[in-house]
Amino acid sequence: MPFLKHQNGNEKVKIYYQDYGKGDPVILIHGWPLSHQAWEGQISTLVDAGYRVIAYDRRGFGKSSQPLNDFDYSSLTEDLRELILQLDLSNVTLVGFSMGGGEVVRYFTDYEGDRVVKAALIDSIIPLVAQKDDNPGGVPQSNLDEIMAKLKTDRIGFLKGFHENFYNFQELKDRVSQANLDYDFSIASHASPIATLKTAEAWANTDFRSELKNIDVPTLIVHGDADHIVPFQTSAKQAAQGIQDNEYHLIFNAPHGLNLTHKAELNALLLAFLKK
């Protein structure tokens, strides 16, 4: 199986990745608390369109190693950097879903966007999840504290119901099956408990607002207007205001997990953006 190995922070890590196709590389960065398998609805479409598609498992998730420490965004982004360097990639497009948008933005902060020519933020948490005095529409700290407490005391119970809201399951049963919720639960429940908590703390508490100006390549921003996990008003809308060269799309009635429920719409937007 393909792994990259490197020393990150205090620990050696192995990052699992899949590498398909030929052409300009597109790196897919998954959301929390899943794995590269969340991109199933996009990989074949992008490969068939002539792109080299690389999807990897964030440390602590999927088949990647499960270290004890270093789940801040700079450590996570160092894994991405190593993937680009060890595969000697150039003309890269970074595509980050939900939490994965953080690695995209941090890559421009820590590595000045080296080798990257385009970026995409899909239902991303960027720029800030938490409610602050100057971010009144964010998630209240009490809600975030409740999530962290549940992850510490009943992680499996929390994850069991998480993806119903992820996909707006009650409203969109014609677009997502119970079997897919079960599949996601299996992936999420087998992730490292430590990584699940620590990465949640990272996406909940990291403020990327000052970093948006670092993105100096064309950027696609796609969000669902019915996203109950990361409402577009406090994420995509603000990202579009802070990233100079962006293309912003809201998908009608789409939930957080629109890469599954609205994959045709998302894939069409991705392909049009990549071809420009």
PDB file of C-alpha atoms in Angstrom, residues 4-265:
ATOM      1  CA  LEU A   4       4.715   8.408   2.741  1.00  0.00           C
ATOM      2  CA  LYS A   5       6.912   8.321   5.814  1.00  0.00           C
ATOM      3  CA  HIS A   6       8.505  11.280   7.525  1.00  0.00           C
ATOM      4  CA  GLN A   7       9.403  12.819  10.846  1.00  0.00           C
ATOM      5  CA  ASN A   8       6.733  15.323  11.837  1.00  0.00           C
ATOM      6  CA  GLY A   9       7.159  17.119  15.123  1.00  0.00           C
ATOM      7  CA  ASN A  10       8.136  14.617  17.768  1.00  0.00           C
ATOM      8  CA  GLU A  11       6.963  11.496  15.991  1.00  0.00           C
ATOM      9  CA  LYS A  12       7.448   9.500  12.829  1.00  0.00           C
ATOM     10  CA  VAL A  13       4.246   9.268  10.850  1.00  0.00           C
ATOM     11  CA  LYS A  14       2.995   7.250   7.904  1.00  0.00           C
ATOM     12  CA  ILE A  15       0.414   8.880   5.683  1.00  0.00           C
ATOM     13  CA  TYR A  16      -1.669   6.626   3.473  1.00  0.00           C
ATOM     14  CA  TYR A  17      -2.622   7.907   0.052  1.00  0.00           C
ATOM     15  CA  GLN A  18      -4.194   6.794  -3.209  1.00  0.00           C
ATOM     16  CA  ASP A  19      -2.705   8.047  -6.486  1.00  0.00           C
ATOM     17  CA  TYR A  20      -4.749   7.638  -9.670  1.00  0.00           C
ATOM     18  CA  GLY A  21      -4.477   8.825 -13.254  1.00  0.00           C
ATOM     19  CA  LYS A  22      -2.145  11.126 -15.162  1.00  0.00           C
ATOM     20  CA  GLY A  23      -2.091  14.844 -15.804  1.00  0.00           C
ATOM     21  CA  ASP A  24      -1.988  17.887 -13.565  1.00  0.00           C
ATOM     22  CA  PRO A  25      -2.314  16.756  -9.937  1.00  0.00           C
ATOM     23  CA  VAL A  26      -5.382  17.400  -7.807  1.00  0.00           C
ATOM     24  CA  ILE A  27      -4.946  16.682  -4.090  1.00  0.00           C
ATOM     25  CA  LEU A  28      -8.158  15.921  -2.197  1.00  0.00           C
ATOM     26  CA  ILE A  29      -8.123  16.645   1.550  1.00  0.00           C
ATOM     27  CA  HIS A  30     -10.990  15.044   3.462  1.00  0.00           C
ATOM     28  CA  GLY A  31     -13.132  16.394   6.255  1.00  0.00           C
ATOM     29  CA  TRP A  32     -13.601  15.411   9.879  1.00  0.00           C
ATOM     30  CA  PRO A  33     -13.997  12.644  11.049  1.00  0.00           C
ATOM     31  CA  LEU A  34     -13.709  10.586   7.845  1.00  0.00           C
ATOM     32  CA  SER A  35     -10.944   9.488   5.451  1.00  0.00           C
ATOM     33  CA  HIS A  36      -9.972   9.739   1.801  1.00  0.00           C
ATOM     34  CA  GLN A  37     -12.897   7.411   1.047  1.00  0.00           C
ATOM     35  CA  ALA A  38     -15.257  10.380   1.435  1.00  0.00           C
ATOM     36  CA  TRP A  39     -14.085  11.480  -2.046  1.00  0.00           C
ATOM     37  CA  GLU A  40     -15.476   8.380  -3.764  1.00  0.00           C
ATOM     38  CA  GLY A  41     -17.956  10.487  -5.714  1.00  0.00           C
ATOM     39  CA  GLN A  42     -15.225  12.740  -7.151  1.00  0.00           C
ATOM     40  CA  ILE A  43     -12.140  10.598  -7.776  1.00  0.00           C
ATOM     41  CA  SER A  44     -13.261   8.692 -10.872  1.00  0.00           C
ATOM     42  CA  THR A  45     -14.840  11.779 -12.423  1.00  0.00           C
ATOM     43  CA  LEU A  46     -11.617  13.767 -12.079  1.00  0.00           C
ATOM     44  CA  VAL A  47      -9.433  10.909 -13.311  1.00  0.00           C
ATOM     45  CA  ASP A  48     -11.685  10.364 -16.344  1.00  0.00           C
ATOM     46  CA  ALA A  49     -11.357  14.081 -17.118  1.00  0.00           C
ATOM     47  CA  GLY A  50      -7.578  13.738 -17.400  1.00  0.00           C
ATOM     48  CA  TYR A  51      -6.273  14.660 -13.952  1.00  0.00           C
ATOM     49  CA  ARG A  52      -3.910  12.882 -11.596  1.00  0.00           C
ATOM     50  CA  VAL A  53      -5.898  12.549  -8.385  1.00  0.00           C
ATOM     51  CA  ILE A  54      -4.240  12.019  -5.023  1.00  0.00           C
ATOM     52  CA  ALA A  55      -6.413  11.487  -1.953  1.00  0.00           C
ATOM     53  CA  TYR A  56      -4.844  10.843   1.430  1.00  0.00           C
ATOM     54  CA  ASP A  57      -5.843  10.033   4.999  1.00  0.00           C
ATOM     55  CA  ARG A  58      -5.137  12.727   7.569  1.00  0.00           C
ATOM     56  CA  ARG A  59      -2.919  11.490  10.398  1.00  0.00           C
ATOM     57  CA  GLY A  60      -5.009   9.591  12.938  1.00  0.00           C
ATOM     58  CA  PHE A  61      -7.681   8.680  10.366  1.00  0.00           C
ATOM     59  CA  GLY A  62      -8.207   5.950   7.803  1.00  0.00           C
ATOM     60  CA  LYS A  63      -5.092   3.895   7.215  1.00  0.00           C
ATOM     61  CA  SER A  64      -2.603   6.551   8.305  1.00  0.00           C
ATOM     62  CA  SER A  65      -0.678   6.157  11.541  1.00  0.00           C
ATOM     63  CA  GLN A  66      -2.176   7.274  14.831  1.00  0.00           C
ATOM     64  CA  PRO A  67       0.374   9.391  16.718  1.00  0.00           C
ATOM     65  CA  LEU A  68      -0.165  10.766  20.189  1.00  0.00           C
ATOM     66  CA  ASN A  69       0.632  14.408  19.466  1.00  0.00           C
ATOM     67  CA  ASP A  70       0.845  17.142  16.832  1.00  0.00           C
ATOM     68  CA  PHE A  71      -2.671  17.670  15.514  1.00  0.00           C
ATOM     69  CA  ASP A  72      -2.447  21.428  15.104  1.00  0.00           C
ATOM     70  CA  TYR A  73      -2.911  22.753  11.592  1.00  0.00           C
ATOM     71  CA  SER A  74       0.759  23.418  10.919  1.00  0.00           C
ATOM     72  CA  SER A  75       1.615  19.815  11.791  1.00  0.00           C
ATOM     73  CA  LEU A  76      -1.229  18.525   9.617  1.00  0.00           C
ATOM     74  CA  THR A  77      -0.113  20.763   6.768  1.00  0.00           C
ATOM     75  CA  GLU A  78       3.441  19.488   7.044  1.00  0.00           C
ATOM     76  CA  ASP A  79       2.056  16.070   6.068  1.00  0.00           C
ATOM     77  CA  LEU A  80       0.544  17.664   2.970  1.00  0.00           C
ATOM     78  CA  ARG A  81       3.853  19.357   2.184  1.00  0.00           C
ATOM     79  CA  GLU A  82       5.705  16.049   2.433  1.00  0.00           C
ATOM     80  CA  LEU A  83       3.212  14.444   0.059  1.00  0.00           C
ATOM     81  CA  ILE A  84       3.857  17.163  -2.533  1.00  0.00           C
ATOM     82  CA  LEU A  85       7.630  16.934  -2.140  1.00  0.00           C
ATOM     83  CA  GLN A  86       7.981  13.161  -2.005  1.00  0.00           C
ATOM     84  CA  LEU A  87       5.788  12.708  -5.090  1.00  0.00           C
ATOM     85  CA  ASP A  88       7.561  15.688  -6.715  1.00  0.00           C
ATOM     86  CA  LEU A  89       4.302  17.330  -7.733  1.00  0.00           C
ATOM     87  CA  SER A  90       3.923  20.617  -9.573  1.00  0.00           C
ATOM     88  CA  ASN A  91       0.979  22.602 -10.996  1.00  0.00           C
ATOM     89  CA  VAL A  92      -1.039  21.326  -8.038  1.00  0.00           C
ATOM     90  CA  THR A  93      -4.660  22.095  -7.227  1.00  0.00           C
ATOM     91  CA  LEU A  94      -5.499  21.690  -3.533  1.00  0.00           C
ATOM     92  CA  VAL A  95      -9.102  20.777  -2.729  1.00  0.00           C
ATOM     93  CA  GLY A  96     -10.104  20.893   0.932  1.00  0.00           C
ATOM     94  CA  PHE A  97     -13.457  19.731   2.250  1.00  0.00           C
ATOM     95  CA  SER A  98     -14.725  21.064   5.606  1.00  0.00           C
ATOM     96  CA  MET A  99     -11.800  20.720   8.034  1.00  0.00           C
ATOM     97  CA  GLY A 100      -9.551  20.160   5.011  1.00  0.00           C
ATOM     98  CA  GLY A 101      -9.939  23.791   4.044  1.00  0.00           C
ATOM     99  CA  GLY A 102      -7.656  24.576   6.969  1.00  0.00           C
ATOM    100  CA  GLU A 103      -4.745  22.669   5.460  1.00  0.00           C
ATOM    101  CA  VAL A 104      -5.319  24.481   2.167  1.00  0.00           C
ATOM    102  CA  VAL A 105      -5.115  27.932   3.748  1.00  0.00           C
ATOM    103  CA  ARG A 106      -2.271  27.027   6.107  1.00  0.00           C
ATOM    104  CA  TYR A 107      -0.253  25.716   3.149  1.00  0.00           C
ATOM    105  CA  PHE A 108      -0.189  29.244   1.747  1.00  0.00           C
ATOM    106  CA  THR A 109       0.840  30.623   5.138  1.00  0.00           C
ATOM    107  CA  ASP A 110       3.564  28.105   5.934  1.00  0.00           C
ATOM    108  CA  TYR A 111       4.852  27.323   2.430  1.00  0.00           C
ATOM    109  CA  GLU A 112       3.764  30.366   0.410  1.00  0.00           C
ATOM    110  CA  GLY A 113       1.704  28.139  -1.862  1.00  0.00           C
ATOM    111  CA  ASP A 114       4.801  26.526  -3.376  1.00  0.00           C
ATOM    112  CA  ARG A 115       3.924  24.340  -6.395  1.00  0.00           C
ATOM    113  CA  VAL A 116       0.210  25.140  -6.075  1.00  0.00           C
ATOM    114  CA  VAL A 117      -1.604  26.911  -8.929  1.00  0.00           C
ATOM    115  CA  LYS A 118      -5.241  26.653  -7.809  1.00  0.00           C
ATOM    116  CA  ALA A 119      -7.225  25.975  -4.637  1.00  0.00           C
ATOM    117  CA  ALA A 120     -10.761  24.917  -3.772  1.00  0.00           C
ATOM    118  CA  LEU A 121     -12.679  25.158  -0.493  1.00  0.00           C
ATOM    119  CA  ILE A 122     -15.687  22.819  -0.384  1.00  0.00           C
ATOM    120  CA  ASP A 123     -18.081  23.319   2.524  1.00  0.00           C
ATOM    121  CA  SER A 124     -15.013  24.509   4.357  1.00  0.00           C
ATOM    122  CA  ILE A 125     -14.718  25.647   7.977  1.00  0.00           C
ATOM    123  CA  ILE A 126     -12.659  28.599   6.750  1.00  0.00           C
ATOM    124  CA  PRO A 127     -12.146  31.174   8.163  1.00  0.00           C
ATOM    125  CA  LEU A 128     -13.471  30.710  11.727  1.00  0.00           C
ATOM    126  CA  VAL A 129     -15.918  28.327  13.381  1.00  0.00           C
ATOM    127  CA  ALA A 130     -16.173  29.790  16.876  1.00  0.00           C
ATOM    128  CA  GLN A 131     -18.397  32.665  17.875  1.00  0.00           C
ATOM    129  CA  LYS A 132     -16.433  35.763  18.862  1.00  0.00           C
ATOM    130  CA  ASP A 133     -17.335  39.379  19.497  1.00  0.00           C
ATOM    131  CA  ASP A 134     -16.240  40.111  15.941  1.00  0.00           C
ATOM    132  CA  ASN A 135     -17.720  36.836  14.603  1.00  0.00           C
ATOM    133  CA  PRO A 136     -21.209  36.861  16.152  1.00  0.00           C
ATOM    134  CA  GLY A 137     -22.643  34.309  13.738  1.00  0.00           C
ATOM    135  CA  GLY A 138     -20.154  31.607  14.731  1.00  0.00           C
ATOM    136  CA  VAL A 139     -20.819  28.537  16.858  1.00  0.00           C
ATOM    137  CA  PRO A 140     -21.215  29.461  20.554  1.00  0.00           C
ATOM    138  CA  GLN A 141     -18.420  28.243  22.799  1.00  0.00           C
ATOM    139  CA  SER A 142     -20.924  26.306  24.896  1.00  0.00           C
ATOM    140  CA  ASN A 143     -21.868  24.229  21.840  1.00  0.00           C
ATOM    141  CA  LEU A 144     -18.245  23.543  21.023  1.00  0.00           C
ATOM    142  CA  ASP A 145     -17.560  22.593  24.637  1.00  0.00           C
ATOM    143  CA  GLU A 146     -20.461  20.148  24.479  1.00  0.00           C
ATOM    144  CA  ILE A 147     -19.012  18.484  21.380  1.00  0.00           C
ATOM    145  CA  MET A 148     -15.611  18.114  23.036  1.00  0.00           C
ATOM    146  CA  ALA A 149     -17.186  16.687  26.181  1.00  0.00           C
ATOM    147  CA  LYS A 150     -19.106  14.099  24.162  1.00  0.00           C
ATOM    148  CA  LEU A 151     -15.971  13.104  22.279  1.00  0.00           C
ATOM    149  CA  LYS A 152     -14.252  12.515  25.628  1.00  0.00           C
ATOM    150  CA  THR A 153     -17.099  10.615  27.293  1.00  0.00           C
ATOM    151  CA  ASP A 154     -19.087   8.919  24.503  1.00  0.00           C
ATOM    152  CA  ARG A 155     -17.268   9.311  21.200  1.00  0.00           C
ATOM    153  CA  ILE A 156     -19.031   6.367  19.585  1.00  0.00           C
ATOM    154  CA  GLY A 157     -22.457   7.566  20.673  1.00  0.00           C
ATOM    155  CA  PHE A 158     -21.772  11.046  19.332  1.00  0.00           C
ATOM    156  CA  LEU A 159     -20.515   9.744  15.989  1.00  0.00           C
ATOM    157  CA  LYS A 160     -23.524   7.455  15.594  1.00  0.00           C
ATOM    158  CA  GLY A 161     -25.835  10.391  15.083  1.00  0.00           C
ATOM    159  CA  PHE A 162     -23.416  12.914  13.635  1.00  0.00           C
ATOM    160  CA  HIS A 163     -23.855  12.126   9.977  1.00  0.00           C
ATOM    161  CA  GLU A 164     -27.634  12.472   9.946  1.00  0.00           C
ATOM    162  CA  ASN A 165     -27.089  16.204  10.360  1.00  0.00           C
ATOM    163  CA  PHE A 166     -24.064  16.038   8.056  1.00  0.00           C
ATOM    164  CA  TYR A 167     -26.347  15.050   5.161  1.00  0.00           C
ATOM    165  CA  ASN A 168     -29.684  16.540   6.342  1.00  0.00           C
ATOM    166  CA  PHE A 169     -30.789  12.944   6.232  1.00  0.00           C
ATOM    167  CA  GLN A 170     -34.435  13.418   7.129  1.00  0.00           C
ATOM    168  CA  GLU A 171     -34.923  15.875   4.261  1.00  0.00           C
ATOM    169  CA  LEU A 172     -32.665  14.155   1.707  1.00  0.00           C
ATOM    170  CA  LYS A 173     -33.342  10.439   2.079  1.00  0.00           C
ATOM    171  CA  ASP A 174     -33.727  10.254  -1.694  1.00  0.00           C
ATOM    172  CA  ARG A 175     -30.083  11.325  -2.065  1.00  0.00           C
ATOM    173  CA  VAL A 176     -28.335   9.442   0.751  1.00  0.00           C
ATOM    174  CA  SER A 177     -29.052   5.972   2.122  1.00  0.00           C
ATOM    175  CA  GLN A 178     -28.978   4.590   5.630  1.00  0.00           C
ATOM    176  CA  ALA A 179     -26.232   2.295   4.383  1.00  0.00           C
ATOM    177  CA  ASN A 180     -24.058   5.317   3.631  1.00  0.00           C
ATOM    178  CA  LEU A 181     -24.618   6.662   7.159  1.00  0.00           C
ATOM    179  CA  ASP A 182     -23.539   3.262   8.476  1.00  0.00           C
ATOM    180  CA  TYR A 183     -20.473   3.326   6.217  1.00  0.00           C
ATOM    181  CA  ASP A 184     -19.445   6.764   7.462  1.00  0.00           C
ATOM    182  CA  PHE A 185     -19.987   5.676  11.055  1.00  0.00           C
ATOM    183  CA  SER A 186     -17.687   2.705  10.511  1.00  0.00           C
ATOM    184  CA  ILE A 187     -14.936   4.928   9.087  1.00  0.00           C
ATOM    185  CA  ALA A 188     -15.289   7.548  11.814  1.00  0.00           C
ATOM    186  CA  SER A 189     -15.535   5.123  14.714  1.00  0.00           C
ATOM    187  CA  HIS A 190     -12.319   3.356  13.703  1.00  0.00           C
ATOM    188  CA  ALA A 191     -10.328   6.601  13.685  1.00  0.00           C
ATOM    189  CA  SER A 192      -7.987   7.360  16.564  1.00  0.00           C
ATOM    190  CA  PRO A 193      -9.960   8.667  19.563  1.00  0.00           C
ATOM    191  CA  ILE A 194      -7.085  11.045  20.339  1.00  0.00           C
ATOM    192  CA  ALA A 195      -6.944  12.355  16.773  1.00  0.00           C
ATOM    193  CA  THR A 196     -10.724  12.741  16.632  1.00  0.00           C
ATOM    194  CA  LEU A 197     -10.679  14.987  19.698  1.00  0.00           C
ATOM    195  CA  LYS A 198      -7.488  16.905  18.942  1.00  0.00           C
ATOM    196  CA  THR A 199      -8.424  17.668  15.334  1.00  0.00           C
ATOM    197  CA  ALA A 200     -11.861  18.794  16.512  1.00  0.00           C
ATOM    198  CA  GLU A 201     -10.110  21.225  18.842  1.00  0.00           C
ATOM    199  CA  ALA A 202      -8.050  22.421  15.875  1.00  0.00           C
ATOM    200  CA  TRP A 203     -10.992  23.148  13.584  1.00  0.00           C
ATOM    201  CA  ALA A 204     -13.034  24.632  16.420  1.00  0.00           C
ATOM    202  CA  ASN A 205     -10.384  27.030  17.692  1.00  0.00           C
ATOM    203  CA  THR A 206      -8.134  28.022  14.784  1.00  0.00           C
ATOM    204  CA  ASP A 207      -8.754  31.507  13.404  1.00  0.00           C
ATOM    205  CA  PHE A 208      -7.711  31.728   9.740  1.00  0.00           C
ATOM    206  CA  ARG A 209      -9.069  35.201   9.066  1.00  0.00           C
ATOM    207  CA  SER A 210      -5.665  36.863   8.940  1.00  0.00           C
ATOM    208  CA  GLU A 211      -4.380  34.121   6.616  1.00  0.00           C
ATOM    209  CA  LEU A 212      -6.930  34.533   3.826  1.00  0.00           C
ATOM    210  CA  LYS A 213      -4.793  37.223   2.215  1.00  0.00           C
ATOM    211  CA  ASN A 214      -2.009  34.672   1.756  1.00  0.00           C
ATOM    212  CA  ILE A 215      -3.980  32.799  -0.879  1.00  0.00           C
ATOM    213  CA  ASP A 216      -2.747  34.265  -4.142  1.00  0.00           C
ATOM    214  CA  VAL A 217      -4.072  31.761  -6.682  1.00  0.00           C
ATOM    215  CA  PRO A 218      -7.526  31.343  -8.246  1.00  0.00           C
ATOM    216  CA  THR A 219      -9.778  29.768  -5.631  1.00  0.00           C
ATOM    217  CA  LEU A 220     -13.087  27.970  -5.979  1.00  0.00           C
ATOM    218  CA  ILE A 221     -15.465  28.283  -3.008  1.00  0.00           C
ATOM    219  CA  VAL A 222     -18.494  25.963  -2.953  1.00  0.00           C
ATOM    220  CA  HIS A 223     -20.964  25.632  -0.095  1.00  0.00           C
ATOM    221  CA  GLY A 224     -24.441  24.305   0.531  1.00  0.00           C
ATOM    222  CA  ASP A 225     -27.031  26.895   1.488  1.00  0.00           C
ATOM    223  CA  ALA A 226     -28.644  24.313   3.804  1.00  0.00           C
ATOM    224  CA  ASP A 227     -25.433  23.326   5.591  1.00  0.00           C
ATOM    225  CA  HIS A 228     -26.348  22.837   9.266  1.00  0.00           C
ATOM    226  CA  ILE A 229     -22.805  21.857  10.310  1.00  0.00           C
ATOM    227  CA  VAL A 230     -20.925  24.858   8.894  1.00  0.00           C
ATOM    228  CA  PRO A 231     -23.432  27.572   7.870  1.00  0.00           C
ATOM    229  CA  PHE A 232     -22.267  29.428   4.783  1.00  0.00           C
ATOM    230  CA  GLN A 233     -22.835  32.882   6.296  1.00  0.00           C
ATOM    231  CA  THR A 234     -19.940  32.451   8.726  1.00  0.00           C
ATOM    232  CA  SER A 235     -17.679  30.422   6.439  1.00  0.00           C
ATOM    233  CA  ALA A 236     -17.882  30.550   2.646  1.00  0.00           C
ATOM    234  CA  LYS A 237     -19.340  34.052   2.542  1.00  0.00           C
ATOM    235  CA  GLN A 238     -16.523  35.396   4.707  1.00  0.00           C
ATOM    236  CA  ALA A 239     -13.915  33.402   2.800  1.00  0.00           C
ATOM    237  CA  ALA A 240     -15.138  34.945  -0.439  1.00  0.00           C
ATOM    238  CA  GLN A 241     -14.748  38.393   1.080  1.00  0.00           C
ATOM    239  CA  GLY A 242     -11.191  37.680   2.215  1.00  0.00           C
ATOM    240  CA  ILE A 243      -9.701  35.808  -0.752  1.00  0.00           C
ATOM    241  CA  GLN A 244      -8.937  38.169  -3.590  1.00  0.00           C
ATOM    242  CA  ASP A 245      -9.242  35.896  -6.647  1.00  0.00           C
ATOM    243  CA  ASN A 246     -12.206  33.645  -5.955  1.00  0.00           C
ATOM    244  CA  GLU A 247     -15.214  32.067  -7.619  1.00  0.00           C
ATOM    245  CA  TYR A 248     -18.058  31.572  -5.132  1.00  0.00           C
ATOM    246  CA  HIS A 249     -21.012  29.202  -5.590  1.00  0.00           C
ATOM    247  CA  LEU A 250     -23.874  28.284  -3.285  1.00  0.00           C
ATOM    248  CA  ILE A 251     -25.667  25.030  -4.106  1.00  0.00           C
ATOM    249  CA  PHE A 252     -29.385  25.232  -3.395  1.00  0.00           C
ATOM    250  CA  ASN A 253     -30.721  22.951  -0.652  1.00  0.00           C
ATOM    251  CA  ALA A 254     -27.340  21.253  -0.266  1.00  0.00           C
ATOM    252  CA  PRO A 255     -26.181  20.025   3.170  1.00  0.00           C
ATOM    253  CA  HIS A 256     -22.673  19.821   4.554  1.00  0.00           C
ATOM    254  CA  GLY A 257     -21.993  16.508   2.853  1.00  0.00           C
ATOM    255  CA  LEU A 258     -22.834  17.795  -0.610  1.00  0.00           C
ATOM    256  CA  ASN A 259     -19.931  15.849  -2.124  1.00  0.00           C
ATOM    257  CA  LEU A 260     -22.308  12.893  -1.820  1.00  0.00           C
ATOM    258  CA  THR A 261     -25.813  14.336  -1.973  1.00  0.00           C
ATOM    259  CA  HIS A 262     -25.041  16.867  -4.727  1.00  0.00           C
ATOM    260  CA  LYS A 263     -22.028  15.242  -6.325  1.00  0.00           C
ATOM    261  CA  ALA A 264     -23.135  15.960  -9.891  1.00  0.00           C
ATOM    262  CA  GLU A 265     -23.412  19.673  -9.153  1.00  0.00           C
TER     263      GLU A 265
END
